[in-house]
XYZ file of C-alpha atoms in Angstrom:
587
model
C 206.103 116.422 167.493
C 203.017 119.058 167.381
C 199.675 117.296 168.503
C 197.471 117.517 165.483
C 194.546 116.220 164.708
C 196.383 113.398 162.991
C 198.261 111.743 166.046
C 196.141 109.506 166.952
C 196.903 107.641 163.841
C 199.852 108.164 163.168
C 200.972 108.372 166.710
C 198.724 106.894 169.635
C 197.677 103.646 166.988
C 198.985 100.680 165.185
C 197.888 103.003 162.335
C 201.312 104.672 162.576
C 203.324 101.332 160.619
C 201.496 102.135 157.569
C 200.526 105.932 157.525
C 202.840 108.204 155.762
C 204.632 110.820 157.463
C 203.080 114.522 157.442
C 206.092 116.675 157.462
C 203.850 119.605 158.456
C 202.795 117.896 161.973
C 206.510 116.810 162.363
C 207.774 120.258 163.402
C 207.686 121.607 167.012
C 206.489 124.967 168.650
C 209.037 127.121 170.062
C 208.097 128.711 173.107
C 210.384 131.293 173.262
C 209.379 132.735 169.451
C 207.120 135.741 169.255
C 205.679 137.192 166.073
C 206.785 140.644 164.895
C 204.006 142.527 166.409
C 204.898 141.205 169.691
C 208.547 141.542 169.268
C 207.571 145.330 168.690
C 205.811 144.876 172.423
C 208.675 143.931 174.150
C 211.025 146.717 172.766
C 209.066 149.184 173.482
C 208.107 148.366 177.047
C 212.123 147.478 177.112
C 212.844 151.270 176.485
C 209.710 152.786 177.956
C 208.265 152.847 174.883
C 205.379 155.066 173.679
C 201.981 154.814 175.707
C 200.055 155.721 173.312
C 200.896 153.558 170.884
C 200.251 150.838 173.271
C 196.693 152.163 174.186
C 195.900 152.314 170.263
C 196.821 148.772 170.109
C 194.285 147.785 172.592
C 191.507 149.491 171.002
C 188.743 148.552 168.501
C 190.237 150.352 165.883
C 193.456 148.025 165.334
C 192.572 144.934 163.431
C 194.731 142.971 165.742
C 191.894 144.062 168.451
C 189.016 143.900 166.368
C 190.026 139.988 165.448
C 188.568 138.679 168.422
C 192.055 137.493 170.192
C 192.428 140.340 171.808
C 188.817 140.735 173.255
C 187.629 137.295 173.631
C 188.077 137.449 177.367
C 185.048 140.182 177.283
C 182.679 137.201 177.376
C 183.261 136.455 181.003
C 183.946 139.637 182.236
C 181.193 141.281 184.674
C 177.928 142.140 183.540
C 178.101 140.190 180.397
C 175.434 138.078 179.529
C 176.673 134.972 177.423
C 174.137 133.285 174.717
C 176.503 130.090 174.343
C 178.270 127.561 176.937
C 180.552 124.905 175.887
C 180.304 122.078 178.483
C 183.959 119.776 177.038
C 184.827 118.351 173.968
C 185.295 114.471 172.488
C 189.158 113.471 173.080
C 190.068 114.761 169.756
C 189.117 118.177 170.190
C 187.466 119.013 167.152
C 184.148 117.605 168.324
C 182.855 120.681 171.191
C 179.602 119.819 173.364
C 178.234 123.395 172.881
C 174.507 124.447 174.050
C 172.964 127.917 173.316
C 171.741 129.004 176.836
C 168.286 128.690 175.901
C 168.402 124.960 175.290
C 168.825 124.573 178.893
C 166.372 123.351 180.717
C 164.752 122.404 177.757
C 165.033 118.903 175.897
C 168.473 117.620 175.008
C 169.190 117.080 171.232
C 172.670 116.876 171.385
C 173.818 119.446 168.633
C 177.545 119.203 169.055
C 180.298 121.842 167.199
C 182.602 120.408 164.727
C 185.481 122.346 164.088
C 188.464 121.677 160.868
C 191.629 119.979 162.146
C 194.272 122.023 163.953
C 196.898 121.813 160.875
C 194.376 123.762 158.569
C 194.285 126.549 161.253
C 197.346 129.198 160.051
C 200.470 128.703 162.004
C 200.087 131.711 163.545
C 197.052 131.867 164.558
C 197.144 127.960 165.816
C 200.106 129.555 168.339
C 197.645 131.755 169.759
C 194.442 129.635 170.101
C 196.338 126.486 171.201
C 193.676 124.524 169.825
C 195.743 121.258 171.018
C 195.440 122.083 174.435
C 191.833 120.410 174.502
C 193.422 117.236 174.171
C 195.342 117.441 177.353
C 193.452 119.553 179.613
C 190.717 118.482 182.330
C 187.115 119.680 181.962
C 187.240 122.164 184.301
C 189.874 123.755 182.689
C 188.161 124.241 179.072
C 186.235 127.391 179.580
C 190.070 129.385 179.768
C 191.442 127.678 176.772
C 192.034 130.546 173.853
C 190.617 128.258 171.299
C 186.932 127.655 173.538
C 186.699 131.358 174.162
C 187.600 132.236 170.744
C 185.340 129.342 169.567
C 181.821 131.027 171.759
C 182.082 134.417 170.341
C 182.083 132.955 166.788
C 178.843 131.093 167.597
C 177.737 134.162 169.601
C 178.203 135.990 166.248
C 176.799 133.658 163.848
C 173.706 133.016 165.818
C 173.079 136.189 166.622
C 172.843 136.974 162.775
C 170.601 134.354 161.741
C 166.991 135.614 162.534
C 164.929 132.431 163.220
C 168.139 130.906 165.138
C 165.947 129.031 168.009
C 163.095 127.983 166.067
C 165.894 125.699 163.853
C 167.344 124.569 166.033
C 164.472 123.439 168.232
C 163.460 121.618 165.163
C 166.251 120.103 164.132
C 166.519 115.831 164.887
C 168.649 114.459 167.629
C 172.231 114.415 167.141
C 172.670 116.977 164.196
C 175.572 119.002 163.693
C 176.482 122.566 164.077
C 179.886 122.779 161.528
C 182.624 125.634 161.475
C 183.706 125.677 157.977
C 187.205 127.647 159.130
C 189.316 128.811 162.156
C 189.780 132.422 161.678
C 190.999 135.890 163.594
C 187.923 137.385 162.534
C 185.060 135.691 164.375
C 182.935 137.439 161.842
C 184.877 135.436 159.291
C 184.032 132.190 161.174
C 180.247 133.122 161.409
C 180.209 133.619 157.582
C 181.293 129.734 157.389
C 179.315 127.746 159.813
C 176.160 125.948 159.135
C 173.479 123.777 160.914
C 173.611 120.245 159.839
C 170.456 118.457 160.757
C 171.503 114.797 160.486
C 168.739 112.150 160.973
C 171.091 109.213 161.487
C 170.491 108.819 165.234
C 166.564 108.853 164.612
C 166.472 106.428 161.979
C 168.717 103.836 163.774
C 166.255 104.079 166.796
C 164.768 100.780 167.674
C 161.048 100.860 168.893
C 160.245 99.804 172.916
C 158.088 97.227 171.064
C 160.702 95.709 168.866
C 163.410 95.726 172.189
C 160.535 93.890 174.131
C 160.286 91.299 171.677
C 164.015 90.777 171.058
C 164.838 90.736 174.622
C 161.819 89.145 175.953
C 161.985 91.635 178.952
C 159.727 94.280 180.333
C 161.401 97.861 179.974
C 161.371 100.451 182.256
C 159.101 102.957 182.405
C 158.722 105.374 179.709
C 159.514 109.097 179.360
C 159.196 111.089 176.771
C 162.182 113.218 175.289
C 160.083 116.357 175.746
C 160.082 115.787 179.645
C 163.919 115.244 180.034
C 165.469 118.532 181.024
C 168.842 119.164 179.711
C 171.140 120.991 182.701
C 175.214 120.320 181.447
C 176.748 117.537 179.259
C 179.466 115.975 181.061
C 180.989 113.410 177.844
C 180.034 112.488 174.859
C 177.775 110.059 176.082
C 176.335 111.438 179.442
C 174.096 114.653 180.120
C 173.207 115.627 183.236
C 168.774 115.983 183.442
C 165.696 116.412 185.324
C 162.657 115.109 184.883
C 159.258 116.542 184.485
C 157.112 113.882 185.939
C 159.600 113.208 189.238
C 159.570 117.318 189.279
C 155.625 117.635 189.599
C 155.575 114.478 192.142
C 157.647 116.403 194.392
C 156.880 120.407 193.563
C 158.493 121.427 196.763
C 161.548 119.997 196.932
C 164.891 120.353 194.430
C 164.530 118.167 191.204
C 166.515 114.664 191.220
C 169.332 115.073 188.924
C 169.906 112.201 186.640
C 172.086 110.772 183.962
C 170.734 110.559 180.109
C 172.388 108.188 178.171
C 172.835 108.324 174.767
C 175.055 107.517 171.567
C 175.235 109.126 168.815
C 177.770 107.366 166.834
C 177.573 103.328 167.650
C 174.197 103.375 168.914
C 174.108 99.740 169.035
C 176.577 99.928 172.027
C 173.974 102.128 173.809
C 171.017 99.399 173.368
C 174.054 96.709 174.028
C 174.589 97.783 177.628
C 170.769 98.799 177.819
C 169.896 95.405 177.945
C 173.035 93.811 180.064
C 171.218 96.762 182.787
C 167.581 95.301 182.455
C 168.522 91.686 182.494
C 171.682 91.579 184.694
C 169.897 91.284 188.815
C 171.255 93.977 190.969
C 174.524 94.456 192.828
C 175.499 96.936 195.529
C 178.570 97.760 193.495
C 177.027 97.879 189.880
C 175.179 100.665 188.694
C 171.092 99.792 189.264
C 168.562 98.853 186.748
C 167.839 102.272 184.570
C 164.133 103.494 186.056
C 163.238 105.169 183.164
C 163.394 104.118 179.404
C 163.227 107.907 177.134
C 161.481 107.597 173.900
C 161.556 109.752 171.178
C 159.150 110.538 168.093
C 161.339 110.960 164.914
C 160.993 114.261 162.799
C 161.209 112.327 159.900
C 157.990 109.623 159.817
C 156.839 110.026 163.204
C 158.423 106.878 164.097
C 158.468 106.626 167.974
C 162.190 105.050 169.079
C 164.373 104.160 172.086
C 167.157 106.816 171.913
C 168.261 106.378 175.412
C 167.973 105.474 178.991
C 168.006 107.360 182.826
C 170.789 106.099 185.446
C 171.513 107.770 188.706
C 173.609 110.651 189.421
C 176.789 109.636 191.338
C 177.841 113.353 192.003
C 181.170 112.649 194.141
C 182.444 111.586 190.151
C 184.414 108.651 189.576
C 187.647 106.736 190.971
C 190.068 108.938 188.565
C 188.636 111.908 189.701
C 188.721 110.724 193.665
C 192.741 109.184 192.809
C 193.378 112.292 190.825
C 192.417 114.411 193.826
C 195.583 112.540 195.797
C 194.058 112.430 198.868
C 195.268 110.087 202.068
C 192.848 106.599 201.030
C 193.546 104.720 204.753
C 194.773 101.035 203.300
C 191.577 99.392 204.753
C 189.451 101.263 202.142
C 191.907 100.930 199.608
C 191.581 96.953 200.117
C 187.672 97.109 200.819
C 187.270 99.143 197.351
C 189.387 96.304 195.461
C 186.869 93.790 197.079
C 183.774 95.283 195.920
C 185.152 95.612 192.132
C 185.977 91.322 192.297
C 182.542 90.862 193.594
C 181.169 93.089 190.991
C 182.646 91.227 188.218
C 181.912 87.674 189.999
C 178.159 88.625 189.732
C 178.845 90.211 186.424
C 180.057 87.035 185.120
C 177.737 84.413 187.192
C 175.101 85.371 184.726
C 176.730 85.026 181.073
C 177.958 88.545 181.186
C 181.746 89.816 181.061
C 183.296 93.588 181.535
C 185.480 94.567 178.943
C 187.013 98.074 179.879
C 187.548 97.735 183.204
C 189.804 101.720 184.750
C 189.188 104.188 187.190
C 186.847 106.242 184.455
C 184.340 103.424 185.148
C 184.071 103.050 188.655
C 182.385 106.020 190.640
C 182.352 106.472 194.603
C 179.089 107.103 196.353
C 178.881 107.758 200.257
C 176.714 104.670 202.187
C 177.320 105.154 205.740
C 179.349 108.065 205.775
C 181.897 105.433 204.212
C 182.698 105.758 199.882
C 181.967 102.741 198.431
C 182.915 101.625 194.465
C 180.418 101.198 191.511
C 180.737 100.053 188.427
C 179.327 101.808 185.213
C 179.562 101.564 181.547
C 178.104 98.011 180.741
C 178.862 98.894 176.725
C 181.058 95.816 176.503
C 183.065 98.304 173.835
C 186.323 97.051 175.154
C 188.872 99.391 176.609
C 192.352 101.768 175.596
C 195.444 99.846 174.724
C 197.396 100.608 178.079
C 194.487 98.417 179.579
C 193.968 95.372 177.647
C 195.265 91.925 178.104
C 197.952 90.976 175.279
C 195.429 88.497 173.998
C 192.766 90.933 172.959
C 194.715 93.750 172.255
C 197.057 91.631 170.060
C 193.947 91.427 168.133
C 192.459 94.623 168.287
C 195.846 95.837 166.200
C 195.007 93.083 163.084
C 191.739 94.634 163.517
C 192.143 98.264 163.099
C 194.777 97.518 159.999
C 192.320 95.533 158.942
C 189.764 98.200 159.116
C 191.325 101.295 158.391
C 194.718 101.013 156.999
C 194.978 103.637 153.978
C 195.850 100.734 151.198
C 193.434 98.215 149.862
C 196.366 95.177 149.966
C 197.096 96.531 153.976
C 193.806 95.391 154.829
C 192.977 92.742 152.746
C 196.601 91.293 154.375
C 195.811 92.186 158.392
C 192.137 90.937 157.430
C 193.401 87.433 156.756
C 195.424 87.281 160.233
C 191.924 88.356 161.749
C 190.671 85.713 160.193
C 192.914 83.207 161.600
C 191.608 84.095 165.275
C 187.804 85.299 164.248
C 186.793 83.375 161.029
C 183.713 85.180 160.728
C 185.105 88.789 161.165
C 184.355 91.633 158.830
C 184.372 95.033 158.906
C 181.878 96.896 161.082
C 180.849 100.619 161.211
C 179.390 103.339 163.767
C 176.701 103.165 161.582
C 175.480 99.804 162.191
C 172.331 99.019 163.000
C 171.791 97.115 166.509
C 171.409 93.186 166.256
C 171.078 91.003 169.197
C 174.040 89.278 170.207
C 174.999 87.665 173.612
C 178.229 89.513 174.677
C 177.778 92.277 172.607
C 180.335 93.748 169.807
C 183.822 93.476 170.400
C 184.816 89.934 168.053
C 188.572 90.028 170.131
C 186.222 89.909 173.232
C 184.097 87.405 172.330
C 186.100 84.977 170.016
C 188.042 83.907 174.002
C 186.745 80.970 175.570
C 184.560 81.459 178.823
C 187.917 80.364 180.981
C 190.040 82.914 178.812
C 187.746 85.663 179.106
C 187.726 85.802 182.571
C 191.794 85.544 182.703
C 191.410 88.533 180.456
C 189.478 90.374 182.843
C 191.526 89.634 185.887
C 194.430 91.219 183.693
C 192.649 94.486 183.617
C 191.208 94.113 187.897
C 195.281 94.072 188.308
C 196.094 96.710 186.958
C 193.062 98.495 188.337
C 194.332 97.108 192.028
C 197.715 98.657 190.889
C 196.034 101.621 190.506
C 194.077 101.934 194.326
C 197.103 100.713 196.192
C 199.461 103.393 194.234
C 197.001 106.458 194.201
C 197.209 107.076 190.441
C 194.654 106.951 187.344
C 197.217 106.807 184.976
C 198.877 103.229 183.958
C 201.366 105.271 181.965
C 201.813 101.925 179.738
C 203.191 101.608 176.261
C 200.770 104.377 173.653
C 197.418 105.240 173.792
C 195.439 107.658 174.309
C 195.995 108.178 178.082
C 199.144 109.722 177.294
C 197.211 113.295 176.011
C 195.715 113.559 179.651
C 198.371 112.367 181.975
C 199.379 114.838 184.137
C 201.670 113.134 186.357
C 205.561 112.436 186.568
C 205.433 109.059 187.956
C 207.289 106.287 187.024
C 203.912 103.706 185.998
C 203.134 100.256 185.685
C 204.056 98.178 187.550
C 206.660 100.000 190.213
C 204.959 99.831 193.543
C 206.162 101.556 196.626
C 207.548 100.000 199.799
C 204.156 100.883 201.584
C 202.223 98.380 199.309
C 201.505 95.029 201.060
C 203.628 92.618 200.033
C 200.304 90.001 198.988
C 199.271 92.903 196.945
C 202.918 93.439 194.790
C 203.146 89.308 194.086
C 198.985 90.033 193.134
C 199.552 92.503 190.574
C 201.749 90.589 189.128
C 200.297 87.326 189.331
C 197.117 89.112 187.292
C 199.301 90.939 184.931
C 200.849 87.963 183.680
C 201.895 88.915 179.720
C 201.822 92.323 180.192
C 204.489 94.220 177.634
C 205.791 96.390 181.061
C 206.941 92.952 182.834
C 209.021 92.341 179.561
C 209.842 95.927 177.761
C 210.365 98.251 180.594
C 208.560 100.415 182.757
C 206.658 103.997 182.134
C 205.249 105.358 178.853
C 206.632 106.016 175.616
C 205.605 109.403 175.044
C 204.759 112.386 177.129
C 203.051 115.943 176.572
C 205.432 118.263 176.761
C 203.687 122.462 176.081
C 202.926 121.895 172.608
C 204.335 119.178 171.438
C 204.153 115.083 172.467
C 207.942 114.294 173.273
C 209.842 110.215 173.962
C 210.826 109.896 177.519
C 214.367 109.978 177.446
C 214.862 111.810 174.142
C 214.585 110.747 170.698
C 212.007 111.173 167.480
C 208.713 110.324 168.146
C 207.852 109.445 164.592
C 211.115 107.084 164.830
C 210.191 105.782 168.361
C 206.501 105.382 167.810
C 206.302 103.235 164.547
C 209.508 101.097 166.175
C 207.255 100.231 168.933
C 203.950 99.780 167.050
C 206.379 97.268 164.063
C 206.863 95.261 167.532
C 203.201 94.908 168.770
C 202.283 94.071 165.500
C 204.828 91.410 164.782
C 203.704 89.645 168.155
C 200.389 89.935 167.284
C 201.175 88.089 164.267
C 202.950 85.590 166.113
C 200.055 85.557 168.736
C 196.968 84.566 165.820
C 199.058 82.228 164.261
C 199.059 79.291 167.454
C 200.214 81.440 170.139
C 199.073 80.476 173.940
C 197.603 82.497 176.772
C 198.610 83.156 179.570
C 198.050 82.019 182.851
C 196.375 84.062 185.693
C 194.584 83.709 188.951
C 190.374 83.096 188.606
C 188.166 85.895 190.556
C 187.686 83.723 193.078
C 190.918 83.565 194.260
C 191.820 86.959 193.883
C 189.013 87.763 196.049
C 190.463 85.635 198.839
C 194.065 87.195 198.778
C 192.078 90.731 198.946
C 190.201 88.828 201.599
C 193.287 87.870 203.820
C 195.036 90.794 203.811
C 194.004 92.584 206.694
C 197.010 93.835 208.709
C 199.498 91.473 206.771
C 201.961 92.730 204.645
């Protein structure tokens, strides 16, 4: 199946029971086809074809030139000077974290590029520009990608023709929109249909540092002002890398401090959420510190002054999926020492009313102490985390509650809304646009409906697999669908085969803390796997067939789950700190 825009509902979700089948997104690329004009190529370099008609197809006079394909590589070649810089894109790559080059340095107001879905691009022209290679390529890797290169000169054309370009967009509010209308050839095409979007959504959900202080009874941390935060690259959709102006002048002679901003755009209540589990929660050596800086912002529409984010440190060795991704030889006494900071990090984490929800190696970084790494964890959202990582009892729930949510039919949800209801009797649907309330525990109702005992069971499911994880060198889970699947770049088996070399008190702990995973019962390895183009079935077979057979299961045990089924039982954090404890040389 081609990865479109649409496969993450009716592919990577429960979505796909009750969404109808797009025979457009069904089809597959063939790798081997080539359009006429390239056909044309290869005969004539077959039979030592005619030069010049080569050279005239490389000039500025063929269309096929002049469209922008052919000369979109010019913007990194030598001496160029480029007026854009696209730092990634959200996972489904039609969300691009662009910055014109003279917003850096200057103060971040996260004006991302919205482009249309990849089935409205023309087949052809979607063969070229591989626009679904965003989904499944790292960050590093985005600058190459046909569809980013092809994407700057388009906003290096339709910038350059707009003669007040940085004024607007100094002036727009935080978190507008810069949207491309059409994916064409003709990047003069594109330029024609593209248009700021100032969007004052962000501003007008902001929360004064007066009205946070009363709420939370706390005292926040100091205040900076957005004007003083100094955008330098955007690393997700929720972290830029800054400096500061007031740490700058305190220290003119040395480099700035580079710092995290965090900020939301969509679900800002998730951004205050963690916000305050960072201000009230004491500190840890292995949980990111207390935020020293609180930034404010004064709206463009009423002057209001708001909270619209917070400063963290910098951790710039990355995170544990970058470190595991790297492969490199972890000696078995870190490996053990890094699964012992993570349990005391969630012991301390929960010692004070507080739980972690999303629990992977995204959310732990590595920083050196010592001239030894040691584990943090970040990311105190309490969001919840992908499929492939949570415990059958709250993702069980979390399918009701996206049917419930966002199946296409009225009756659909109205039906998966009443098995909600039989687990959450106060549920209803929420949206990104929310406004932030103050509730203990924060957002996620499959979370927060578990008992204090259950909630920790649920979070020793996920510490498993993230032991799993360490002890087997690998990010990737590789378990049932989600969204993992789009950046898995591995050929390993998964969760939960572990190699002869893992201690034998660490294979009987997995398991003991995975107790009710789906892998123990249905198999081993993912369902699906990215294959060029296309996302293909392990082992052969349709994937709109395979998928929506494996999503009518989960769903039918979820039903069976809300209506009286039982937990499951798993060790407490306690005692899976004193296996981790006793390991030492025994295997």
């Amino acid at each position: 199946m081609e990865m479109t825009s649409r496969i993450f509902e009716a592919v990577l979700s429960p979505l796909a029971i009750v969404m109808h089948p797009d025979p457009a997104s069904s089809c597959s690329f063939d790798e081997g086809y080539r359009f006429p004009e390239e056909e044309e190529e290869v005969r004539e370099q077959e039979e030592g074809g005619n030069e010049t008609a080569g050279e005239w197809r490389a000039t500025d006079q063929n269309p096929q030139s002049r469209d922008g394909l052919a000369s979109c590589s010019s913007l990194f070649s030598e001496g160029a000077t480029a007026t854009w810089r696209i730092d990634g894109a959200d996972f489904d790559g039609r969300r691009f974290f662009a910055v014109p080059t003279f917003a850096i340095g200057k103060p971040p107001l996260r004006v991302d590029v919205y482009i249309p879905p990849f089935e409205d691009i023309p087949p052809d022209l979607r063969r070229r520009l591989r626009p679904e290679a965003v989904l499944s390529n790292r960050r590093s890797d985005l600058a190459n990608l046909p569809i980013t290169r092809h994407l700057l000169r388009a906003l290096e054309t339709w910038s350059a023709r707009l003669p007040n370009f940085q004024r607007e967009y100094e002036s727009l509010p935080f978190g507008s929109q810069i949207l491309v209308g059409r994916i064409d050839a003709d990047v003069e095409v594109m330029a024609a249909d593209m248009h700021l979007y100032p969007s004052y959504d962000v501003e007008e959900n902001m929360l004064t540092p007066a009205a946070l202080k009363d709420m939370w009874q706390v005292t926040l941390p100091q205040q900076v002002d957005l004007e003083d935060v100094k955008f330098q690259s955007q690393l997700h959709e929720a972290i830029s890398l800054v400096t500061i102006r007031s740490t700058a002048e305190t220290n003119p002679d040395t480099t700035p401090t580079t710092f995290v901003f965090k900020s939301l755009l969509r679900d800002q209540r998730y951004m205050y959420n963690e916000f305050k589990n960072l201000i009230t929660l004491p500190s840890h050596p292995n949980i990111v510190p207390t935020p020293p800086f609180t930034v404010t912002k004064r709206a463009r529409f009423g002057g209001r002054r708001g909270v619209i984010g917070f400063i963290l440190p910098y951790y710039p060795l990355g995170s544990l999926k970058q470190y595991l991704l790297s492969t490199p030889p972890i000696p078995l006494e870190t490996k053990i020492e890094w699964c012992q900071q993570i349990t005391r990090a969630l012991i301390h984490i929960n010692s004070y009313g507080c739980f972690y929800p999303d629990l992977k190696p995204d959310n732990v970084v590595l920083w050196e102490n010592d001239r030894k790494l040691d584990a943090v964890l970040i990311d105190l959202e309490q969001r919840g985390g992908w499929y492939s990582w949570s415990p059958p009892e709250v993702g069980y729930v979390e399918y009701l509650e996206l049917l419930a949510s966002a199946a296409p039919e009225q009756n659909v949800r109205d039906e998966y809304g009443g098995l909600v209801k039989r687990r959450i009797p106060k549920w209803k649907v929420t949206s990104q646009q929310d406004r932030y309330v103050n509730l203990q525990g924060g957002f996620s109702m499959p979370w927060k409906c578990l008992k204090e005992e259950e909630r920790e069971k649920a979070q020793v499911f996920m510490l498993g697999k993230l032991i799993w994880c360490v002890f087997e060198v690998t990010p990737w889970v590789r378990c049932g669908i989600d969204h993992e699947v789009l950046r898995d770049e591995g050929s390993g088996v998964g969760f939960p085969v572990m190699g002869d070399e893992v201690p034998r008190k660490v294979r009987e702990l997995v398991k003991a803390c995975t107790n009710g995973a789906r892998e123990w019962e249905r198999g081993v390895g993912g369902v699906l796997k990215v294959e060029g183009r296309n996302l293909v079935v392990r082992g052969g077979g349709d994937v709109g067939v395979v998928t929506k057979e494996w999503w009518a299961e989960e769903v039918r045990k979820s039903k069976e789950f809300v209506e009286g089924g039982k937990g499951w039982e798993r060790p407490t954090f306690e005692e899976v700190l004193r296996v981790l404890e006793g390991l030492g040389g025994d295997k």
